[in-house]
Amino acid sequence: MKRKSIVYVSALTFAFLLSSVPSTSYCAEKGKSFSPTDSEMLTPHSLPQPRINGPLVYGCRPGNPFLYRIPCQGERPITFSAKGLPKELKLDPSTGIIKGKTPAKGEYLVVIQAVNSKGKSKRVFKIVAGDRLALTPPMGYNHWYAHYDRITDKMMRDASDVMIKSGMADVGYQYVNIDDCWMNAPKNNDPLRVGPLRDEKGNIIPNQHFPDMKGLTDYIHSKGLKAGIYTSPGTLTCGGFTGAWQHEEQDARQFVAWGFDFLKYDWCSYGEIAGKDKSLEAYKKPYRQMGTILKSLDRDIVFNLCQYGMGGVWKWGGEVGGHCWRTSGDLGFELDRIFDVALKNSEHRQYSKPGEWNDPDYIQIGWIGNANKMGTPELTPMPAAMQYAYMSLWSLMAAPLIYSGDMSKLDEFTLNVLCNPEVIDVNQDPLGECALVIKHSEGNFLMLKNLADGSKAVSLFNRGKVTADLSVDWNELNIIGKQSVRDLWRQKDLGISDQKFSTQVPAQGVVMLKISKP
Ligand code: GLA
């Protein structure tokens, strides 16, 4: 497996992970532009009138800083208002950003409204002040699969600009997360990433590409977005940069002082510390430690466990304070196997619930860097239909929706896949159920996800190389009588049936439906 940095290989080896992972043949031609036909663009254009999107329920901890930008499509200017907002919170009517201090423990039903010259949108938003966060899967951006060890402060700021300008934030994306390589390394090809690891008091020192961490999070927060950071419980991260070993609390406090809202904690060289101890307790230990620290601090930090599924993390990730956990190795090495990775992830469906999510890794479409060589971004060669299937799978599985491609090169098609609010509603559904695979043959499979409003998200996947005629019978879904069927990607009602629904599904693609009582 070719990689840019020797340190990186050895650090990952500690994770006992990737040696058997097949490499992919990802090699889109440089500069080739992707021009999907109109029929391949499934998500209709958003309308000029407001449409409030995003989660219906939002968890936060009393007394901590509160920040939420109401995701809303529609022509600006839009005027936002809110009824029932606790007095500790203030809404800026022109930006839709709600700020303040989380009120006392309790549930607050807030009616938010967005109005512009073309119309209005209203929805009830439940703020749950308590000890739980991430009541719906986190949505955002992570730099890894586009920029690897080339990431800078400027690129993160630009990513947050794009999250707003592209409309991603208007459908619910909110975290802007730095991955590895923001710290100093003992050695690295880039001299600006080499320097003292910590100061005389033991405080971690960001490398010269990150001159002002507080300035960076302030910038991200000024847009109503949230900021994420990364470290490892080991001495070194997977990329060979400074980890948190023996500075866990000090680093967590630093992340709070800088203003971060999300922490990815990556096992990496911790394997050396755990040594031969492969007990469940050994796997849990560093995560329980950090989970306990984070709970004691006065900031809401979503805790993302990255240890590739060791010790069946889905069974105990929540117990140690995690909000989401990777269920497998790096998907960047397996992009030709997304169906298999998803099906494997969905086997852990019983552990998916509000505040606790199985994470099969990021959405890698658009311009991404080949993970085998930590390459510069190239256009994905993944067929259009398969990209819709990818996004459908992640939505049905209630997986975190974290885009990890080049934000500066987001094209219309990639945004079309990333930003369908009806598909995202399935991901953000408050029940938090991960879809169940109902039938599965070599060539195709059917998934069902029960939704909070009593309806069902049902998807027909075709893994084959030619279009397939597929159908779903109501008895397979345990429903009887007349049902209305809606195509979620096309946002189109397809009619009412009392028995079954049949359709053509494109090669390597999906038809994603919502089935409900008429
Ligand atoms: C591991 C993780 C990736 C990424 C890299 C950073 O491989 O699984 O998601 O964070 O480390 O080095």
PDB file of N, CA and C in Angstrom, residues 54-62 66 68 102 105-109 125-139 172 174-175 226 261-262 300-303 318 321-325 351-358 395 397-401 424-434 449-450 452:
ATOM      1  N   GLY A  54     -33.562  20.587   8.695  1.00  0.00           N
ATOM      2  CA  GLY A  54     -32.770  20.268   9.883  1.00  0.00           C
ATOM      3  C   GLY A  54     -33.551  19.426  10.869  1.00  0.00           C
ATOM      4  N   PRO A  55     -32.936  19.141  12.013  1.00  0.00           N
ATOM      5  CA  PRO A  55     -33.555  18.243  12.987  1.00  0.00           C
ATOM      6  C   PRO A  55     -34.800  18.847  13.627  1.00  0.00           C
ATOM      7  N   LEU A  56     -35.684  17.966  14.087  1.00  0.00           N
ATOM      8  CA  LEU A  56     -36.875  18.417  14.817  1.00  0.00           C
ATOM      9  C   LEU A  56     -36.591  18.469  16.310  1.00  0.00           C
ATOM     10  N   VAL A  57     -35.501  17.812  16.698  1.00  0.00           N
ATOM     11  CA  VAL A  57     -35.178  17.724  18.115  1.00  0.00           C
ATOM     12  C   VAL A  57     -33.669  17.935  18.297  1.00  0.00           C
ATOM     13  N   TYR A  58     -33.317  18.676  19.361  1.00  0.00           N
ATOM     14  CA  TYR A  58     -31.927  19.119  19.512  1.00  0.00           C
ATOM     15  C   TYR A  58     -31.514  19.031  20.978  1.00  0.00           C
ATOM     16  N   GLY A  59     -30.482  18.261  21.257  1.00  0.00           N
ATOM     17  CA  GLY A  59     -30.040  18.073  22.641  1.00  0.00           C
ATOM     18  C   GLY A  59     -28.906  19.014  23.023  1.00  0.00           C
ATOM     19  N   CYS A  60     -28.920  19.491  24.245  1.00  0.00           N
ATOM     20  CA  CYS A  60     -27.877  20.402  24.721  1.00  0.00           C
ATOM     21  C   CYS A  60     -27.846  20.344  26.251  1.00  0.00           C
ATOM     22  N   ARG A  61     -26.740  20.809  26.841  1.00  0.00           N
ATOM     23  CA  ARG A  61     -26.568  20.675  28.290  1.00  0.00           C
ATOM     24  C   ARG A  61     -26.755  22.017  28.999  1.00  0.00           C
ATOM     25  N   PRO A  62     -27.581  22.016  30.055  1.00  0.00           N
ATOM     26  CA  PRO A  62     -27.900  23.259  30.764  1.00  0.00           C
ATOM     27  C   PRO A  62     -26.634  24.037  31.167  1.00  0.00           C
ATOM     28  N   PHE A  66     -24.919  27.939  23.851  1.00  0.00           N
ATOM     29  CA  PHE A  66     -25.871  27.396  22.874  1.00  0.00           C
ATOM     30  C   PHE A  66     -25.663  28.115  21.555  1.00  0.00           C
ATOM     31  N   TYR A  68     -27.147  27.648  17.408  1.00  0.00           N
ATOM     32  CA  TYR A  68     -27.870  26.869  16.399  1.00  0.00           C
ATOM     33  C   TYR A  68     -28.324  27.800  15.282  1.00  0.00           C
ATOM     34  N   THR A 102     -27.679  27.564  27.364  1.00  0.00           N
ATOM     35  CA  THR A 102     -28.733  26.547  27.429  1.00  0.00           C
ATOM     36  C   THR A 102     -29.486  26.662  28.751  1.00  0.00           C
ATOM     37  N   LYS A 105     -32.627  22.193  32.785  1.00  0.00           N
ATOM     38  CA  LYS A 105     -33.083  20.896  32.279  1.00  0.00           C
ATOM     39  C   LYS A 105     -34.578  20.932  31.954  1.00  0.00           C
ATOM     40  N   GLY A 106     -34.931  20.420  30.799  1.00  0.00           N
ATOM     41  CA  GLY A 106     -36.339  20.403  30.413  1.00  0.00           C
ATOM     42  C   GLY A 106     -36.485  20.360  28.904  1.00  0.00           C
ATOM     43  N   GLU A 107     -37.724  20.217  28.459  1.00  0.00           N
ATOM     44  CA  GLU A 107     -37.987  20.205  27.019  1.00  0.00           C
ATOM     45  C   GLU A 107     -38.706  21.489  26.647  1.00  0.00           C
ATOM     46  N   TYR A 108     -38.252  22.160  25.624  1.00  0.00           N
ATOM     47  CA  TYR A 108     -38.814  23.443  25.205  1.00  0.00           C
ATOM     48  C   TYR A 108     -39.309  23.319  23.771  1.00  0.00           C
ATOM     49  N   LEU A 109     -40.603  23.495  23.593  1.00  0.00           N
ATOM     50  CA  LEU A 109     -41.153  23.422  22.234  1.00  0.00           C
ATOM     51  C   LEU A 109     -41.150  24.820  21.640  1.00  0.00           C
ATOM     52  N   PHE A 125     -39.750  22.947  16.793  1.00  0.00           N
ATOM     53  CA  PHE A 125     -38.375  22.510  17.056  1.00  0.00           C
ATOM     54  C   PHE A 125     -38.279  22.265  18.556  1.00  0.00           C
ATOM     55  N   LYS A 126     -37.895  21.035  18.920  1.00  0.00           N
ATOM     56  CA  LYS A 126     -37.855  20.721  20.356  1.00  0.00           C
ATOM     57  C   LYS A 126     -36.420  20.811  20.870  1.00  0.00           C
ATOM     58  N   ILE A 127     -36.210  21.711  21.806  1.00  0.00           N
ATOM     59  CA  ILE A 127     -34.889  21.811  22.451  1.00  0.00           C
ATOM     60  C   ILE A 127     -34.952  20.961  23.714  1.00  0.00           C
ATOM     61  N   VAL A 128     -34.048  19.985  23.805  1.00  0.00           N
ATOM     62  CA  VAL A 128     -34.033  19.109  24.981  1.00  0.00           C
ATOM     63  C   VAL A 128     -32.783  19.433  25.799  1.00  0.00           C
ATOM     64  N   ALA A 129     -32.983  20.206  26.866  1.00  0.00           N
ATOM     65  CA  ALA A 129     -31.854  20.547  27.736  1.00  0.00           C
ATOM     66  C   ALA A 129     -31.728  19.424  28.768  1.00  0.00           C
ATOM     67  N   GLY A 130     -30.587  18.762  28.751  1.00  0.00           N
ATOM     68  CA  GLY A 130     -30.396  17.612  29.634  1.00  0.00           C
ATOM     69  C   GLY A 130     -28.966  17.148  29.504  1.00  0.00           C
ATOM     70  N   ASP A 131     -28.761  15.834  29.587  1.00  0.00           N
ATOM     71  CA  ASP A 131     -27.368  15.401  29.477  1.00  0.00           C
ATOM     72  C   ASP A 131     -27.059  14.747  28.134  1.00  0.00           C
ATOM     73  N   ARG A 132     -27.991  14.826  27.190  1.00  0.00           N
ATOM     74  CA  ARG A 132     -27.739  14.139  25.925  1.00  0.00           C
ATOM     75  C   ARG A 132     -27.498  15.118  24.772  1.00  0.00           C
ATOM     76  N   LEU A 133     -26.569  14.728  23.895  1.00  0.00           N
ATOM     77  CA  LEU A 133     -26.258  15.539  22.707  1.00  0.00           C
ATOM     78  C   LEU A 133     -26.522  14.682  21.470  1.00  0.00           C
ATOM     79  N   ALA A 134     -26.403  15.280  20.301  1.00  0.00           N
ATOM     80  CA  ALA A 134     -26.515  14.552  19.026  1.00  0.00           C
ATOM     81  C   ALA A 134     -27.769  13.674  18.998  1.00  0.00           C
ATOM     82  N   LEU A 135     -28.906  14.252  19.286  1.00  0.00           N
ATOM     83  CA  LEU A 135     -30.150  13.470  19.279  1.00  0.00           C
ATOM     84  C   LEU A 135     -30.543  13.038  17.861  1.00  0.00           C
ATOM     85  N   THR A 136     -29.940  13.679  16.875  1.00  0.00           N
ATOM     86  CA  THR A 136     -30.021  13.183  15.495  1.00  0.00           C
ATOM     87  C   THR A 136     -28.573  13.110  14.989  1.00  0.00           C
ATOM     88  N   PRO A 137     -28.315  12.335  13.945  1.00  0.00           N
ATOM     89  CA  PRO A 137     -26.927  12.154  13.515  1.00  0.00           C
ATOM     90  C   PRO A 137     -26.243  13.487  13.162  1.00  0.00           C
ATOM     91  N   PRO A 138     -24.993  13.664  13.623  1.00  0.00           N
ATOM     92  CA  PRO A 138     -24.271  14.904  13.292  1.00  0.00           C
ATOM     93  C   PRO A 138     -24.112  15.046  11.777  1.00  0.00           C
ATOM     94  N   MET A 139     -24.219  16.285  11.297  1.00  0.00           N
ATOM     95  CA  MET A 139     -24.032  16.561   9.862  1.00  0.00           C
ATOM     96  C   MET A 139     -22.957  17.634   9.716  1.00  0.00           C
ATOM     97  N   GLY A 172     -28.974  21.546   6.704  1.00  0.00           N
ATOM     98  CA  GLY A 172     -28.646  20.950   8.000  1.00  0.00           C
ATOM     99  C   GLY A 172     -27.179  20.678   8.295  1.00  0.00           C
ATOM    100  N   GLN A 174     -23.712  21.341   9.621  1.00  0.00           N
ATOM    101  CA  GLN A 174     -23.316  22.401  10.556  1.00  0.00           C
ATOM    102  C   GLN A 174     -21.911  22.257  11.131  1.00  0.00           C
ATOM    103  N   TYR A 175     -21.360  21.052  11.246  1.00  0.00           N
ATOM    104  CA  TYR A 175     -20.015  20.924  11.821  1.00  0.00           C
ATOM    105  C   TYR A 175     -18.958  21.114  10.743  1.00  0.00           C
ATOM    106  N   LYS A 226     -20.538  25.086  13.644  1.00  0.00           N
ATOM    107  CA  LYS A 226     -19.775  24.561  14.779  1.00  0.00           C
ATOM    108  C   LYS A 226     -18.458  23.990  14.297  1.00  0.00           C
ATOM    109  N   ASP A 261     -16.477  22.120  19.292  1.00  0.00           N
ATOM    110  CA  ASP A 261     -17.794  21.556  19.601  1.00  0.00           C
ATOM    111  C   ASP A 261     -17.876  20.064  19.281  1.00  0.00           C
ATOM    112  N   PHE A 262     -16.801  19.492  18.791  1.00  0.00           N
ATOM    113  CA  PHE A 262     -16.828  18.103  18.311  1.00  0.00           C
ATOM    114  C   PHE A 262     -15.409  17.570  18.439  1.00  0.00           C
ATOM    115  N   ASP A 300     -20.660  21.852  25.180  1.00  0.00           N
ATOM    116  CA  ASP A 300     -21.223  20.664  24.530  1.00  0.00           C
ATOM    117  C   ASP A 300     -20.252  20.201  23.451  1.00  0.00           C
ATOM    118  N   ILE A 301     -19.626  19.050  23.679  1.00  0.00           N
ATOM    119  CA  ILE A 301     -18.708  18.522  22.670  1.00  0.00           C
ATOM    120  C   ILE A 301     -19.187  17.138  22.255  1.00  0.00           C
ATOM    121  N   VAL A 302     -19.546  17.029  20.988  1.00  0.00           N
ATOM    122  CA  VAL A 302     -19.957  15.718  20.466  1.00  0.00           C
ATOM    123  C   VAL A 302     -18.696  14.855  20.375  1.00  0.00           C
ATOM    124  N   PHE A 303     -18.801  13.642  20.929  1.00  0.00           N
ATOM    125  CA  PHE A 303     -17.628  12.776  21.066  1.00  0.00           C
ATOM    126  C   PHE A 303     -17.717  11.634  20.043  1.00  0.00           C
ATOM    127  N   GLY A 318     -21.792   4.149  23.670  1.00  0.00           N
ATOM    128  CA  GLY A 318     -22.647   5.082  24.410  1.00  0.00           C
ATOM    129  C   GLY A 318     -22.303   5.065  25.895  1.00  0.00           C
ATOM    130  N   GLY A 321     -19.583   7.339  26.877  1.00  0.00           N
ATOM    131  CA  GLY A 321     -19.764   8.775  26.631  1.00  0.00           C
ATOM    132  C   GLY A 321     -19.708   9.163  25.171  1.00  0.00           C
ATOM    133  N   GLY A 322     -19.586   8.162  24.272  1.00  0.00           N
ATOM    134  CA  GLY A 322     -19.516   8.478  22.842  1.00  0.00           C
ATOM    135  C   GLY A 322     -20.882   8.791  22.262  1.00  0.00           C
ATOM    136  N   HIS A 323     -20.885   9.602  21.204  1.00  0.00           N
ATOM    137  CA  HIS A 323     -22.133   9.902  20.498  1.00  0.00           C
ATOM    138  C   HIS A 323     -22.182   9.216  19.144  1.00  0.00           C
ATOM    139  N   CYS A 324     -21.021   8.854  18.617  1.00  0.00           N
ATOM    140  CA  CYS A 324     -20.975   8.095  17.369  1.00  0.00           C
ATOM    141  C   CYS A 324     -19.635   7.387  17.312  1.00  0.00           C
ATOM    142  N   TRP A 325     -19.604   6.262  16.610  1.00  0.00           N
ATOM    143  CA  TRP A 325     -18.393   5.450  16.575  1.00  0.00           C
ATOM    144  C   TRP A 325     -18.263   4.786  15.236  1.00  0.00           C
ATOM    145  N   TYR A 351     -28.113  -0.955  17.889  1.00  0.00           N
ATOM    146  CA  TYR A 351     -27.397  -0.017  18.770  1.00  0.00           C
ATOM    147  C   TYR A 351     -27.563   1.433  18.340  1.00  0.00           C
ATOM    148  N   SER A 352     -28.276   1.640  17.235  1.00  0.00           N
ATOM    149  CA  SER A 352     -28.478   3.009  16.758  1.00  0.00           C
ATOM    150  C   SER A 352     -29.666   3.631  17.487  1.00  0.00           C
ATOM    151  N   LYS A 353     -29.438   4.780  18.109  1.00  0.00           N
ATOM    152  CA  LYS A 353     -30.555   5.462  18.768  1.00  0.00           C
ATOM    153  C   LYS A 353     -30.172   6.930  18.983  1.00  0.00           C
ATOM    154  N   PRO A 354     -31.147   7.767  19.317  1.00  0.00           N
ATOM    155  CA  PRO A 354     -30.811   9.180  19.511  1.00  0.00           C
ATOM    156  C   PRO A 354     -29.643   9.357  20.483  1.00  0.00           C
ATOM    157  N   GLY A 355     -28.628  10.058  20.018  1.00  0.00           N
ATOM    158  CA  GLY A 355     -27.444  10.301  20.848  1.00  0.00           C
ATOM    159  C   GLY A 355     -26.375   9.240  20.697  1.00  0.00           C
ATOM    160  N   GLU A 356     -26.663   8.146  19.960  1.00  0.00           N
ATOM    161  CA  GLU A 356     -25.689   7.054  19.817  1.00  0.00           C
ATOM    162  C   GLU A 356     -25.770   6.478  18.397  1.00  0.00           C
ATOM    163  N   TRP A 357     -24.763   6.781  17.597  1.00  0.00           N
ATOM    164  CA  TRP A 357     -24.864   6.457  16.168  1.00  0.00           C
ATOM    165  C   TRP A 357     -23.706   5.611  15.672  1.00  0.00           C
ATOM    166  N   ASN A 358     -24.043   4.604  14.861  1.00  0.00           N
ATOM    167  CA  ASN A 358     -23.017   3.827  14.151  1.00  0.00           C
ATOM    168  C   ASN A 358     -22.496   4.670  12.993  1.00  0.00           C
ATOM    169  N   SER A 395     -28.374   7.751   4.828  1.00  0.00           N
ATOM    170  CA  SER A 395     -29.572   8.353   5.417  1.00  0.00           C
ATOM    171  C   SER A 395     -30.434   7.289   6.083  1.00  0.00           C
ATOM    172  N   MET A 397     -29.469   4.504   7.281  1.00  0.00           N
ATOM    173  CA  MET A 397     -28.791   3.895   8.441  1.00  0.00           C
ATOM    174  C   MET A 397     -28.637   4.874   9.596  1.00  0.00           C
ATOM    175  N   ALA A 398     -29.155   6.090   9.444  1.00  0.00           N
ATOM    176  CA  ALA A 398     -28.984   7.129  10.470  1.00  0.00           C
ATOM    177  C   ALA A 398     -27.494   7.292  10.806  1.00  0.00           C
ATOM    178  N   ALA A 399     -26.678   7.284   9.753  1.00  0.00           N
ATOM    179  CA  ALA A 399     -25.236   7.477   9.938  1.00  0.00           C
ATOM    180  C   ALA A 399     -24.947   8.974  10.006  1.00  0.00           C
ATOM    181  N   PRO A 400     -23.889   9.360  10.730  1.00  0.00           N
ATOM    182  CA  PRO A 400     -23.488  10.767  10.646  1.00  0.00           C
ATOM    183  C   PRO A 400     -23.299  11.128   9.173  1.00  0.00           C
ATOM    184  N   LEU A 401     -23.768  12.306   8.784  1.00  0.00           N
ATOM    185  CA  LEU A 401     -23.620  12.735   7.386  1.00  0.00           C
ATOM    186  C   LEU A 401     -22.500  13.761   7.336  1.00  0.00           C
ATOM    187  N   ILE A 424     -32.559  13.845   3.546  1.00  0.00           N
ATOM    188  CA  ILE A 424     -31.908  14.185   4.820  1.00  0.00           C
ATOM    189  C   ILE A 424     -32.900  14.036   5.984  1.00  0.00           C
ATOM    190  N   ASP A 425     -34.171  14.342   5.743  1.00  0.00           N
ATOM    191  CA  ASP A 425     -35.171  14.152   6.805  1.00  0.00           C
ATOM    192  C   ASP A 425     -35.207  12.695   7.282  1.00  0.00           C
ATOM    193  N   VAL A 426     -34.959  11.773   6.370  1.00  0.00           N
ATOM    194  CA  VAL A 426     -34.926  10.356   6.759  1.00  0.00           C
ATOM    195  C   VAL A 426     -33.742  10.127   7.696  1.00  0.00           C
ATOM    196  N   ASN A 427     -32.600  10.722   7.351  1.00  0.00           N
ATOM    197  CA  ASN A 427     -31.417  10.594   8.212  1.00  0.00           C
ATOM    198  C   ASN A 427     -31.651  11.206   9.587  1.00  0.00           C
ATOM    199  N   GLN A 428     -32.328  12.351   9.588  1.00  0.00           N
ATOM    200  CA  GLN A 428     -32.492  13.118  10.831  1.00  0.00           C
ATOM    201  C   GLN A 428     -33.749  12.738  11.600  1.00  0.00           C
ATOM    202  N   ASP A 429     -34.426  11.710  11.160  1.00  0.00           N
ATOM    203  CA  ASP A 429     -35.693  11.348  11.808  1.00  0.00           C
ATOM    204  C   ASP A 429     -35.495  11.118  13.316  1.00  0.00           C
ATOM    205  N   PRO A 430     -36.360  11.696  14.143  1.00  0.00           N
ATOM    206  CA  PRO A 430     -36.153  11.639  15.592  1.00  0.00           C
ATOM    207  C   PRO A 430     -36.185  10.236  16.215  1.00  0.00           C
ATOM    208  N   LEU A 431     -36.798   9.262  15.528  1.00  0.00           N
ATOM    209  CA  LEU A 431     -36.769   7.898  16.095  1.00  0.00           C
ATOM    210  C   LEU A 431     -35.348   7.344  16.149  1.00  0.00           C
ATOM    211  N   GLY A 432     -34.539   7.736  15.189  1.00  0.00           N
ATOM    212  CA  GLY A 432     -33.129   7.325  15.194  1.00  0.00           C
ATOM    213  C   GLY A 432     -32.916   5.879  14.816  1.00  0.00           C
ATOM    214  N   GLU A 433     -33.873   5.316  14.087  1.00  0.00           N
ATOM    215  CA  GLU A 433     -33.737   3.901  13.734  1.00  0.00           C
ATOM    216  C   GLU A 433     -32.781   3.726  12.551  1.00  0.00           C
ATOM    217  N   CYS A 434     -31.992   2.663  12.609  1.00  0.00           N
ATOM    218  CA  CYS A 434     -31.184   2.278  11.444  1.00  0.00           C
ATOM    219  C   CYS A 434     -32.008   1.289  10.644  1.00  0.00           C
ATOM    220  N   LYS A 449     -36.901   1.623   6.916  1.00  0.00           N
ATOM    221  CA  LYS A 449     -36.653   2.396   8.137  1.00  0.00           C
ATOM    222  C   LYS A 449     -37.971   2.996   8.608  1.00  0.00           C
ATOM    223  N   ASN A 450     -38.362   2.678   9.836  1.00  0.00           N
ATOM    224  CA  ASN A 450     -39.585   3.260  10.397  1.00  0.00           C
ATOM    225  C   ASN A 450     -39.319   4.699  10.813  1.00  0.00           C
ATOM    226  N   ALA A 452     -40.641   8.491  12.596  1.00  0.00           N
ATOM    227  CA  ALA A 452     -41.372   8.936  13.791  1.00  0.00           C
ATOM    228  C   ALA A 452     -42.846   9.236  13.509  1.00  0.00           C
TER     229      ALA A 452
END
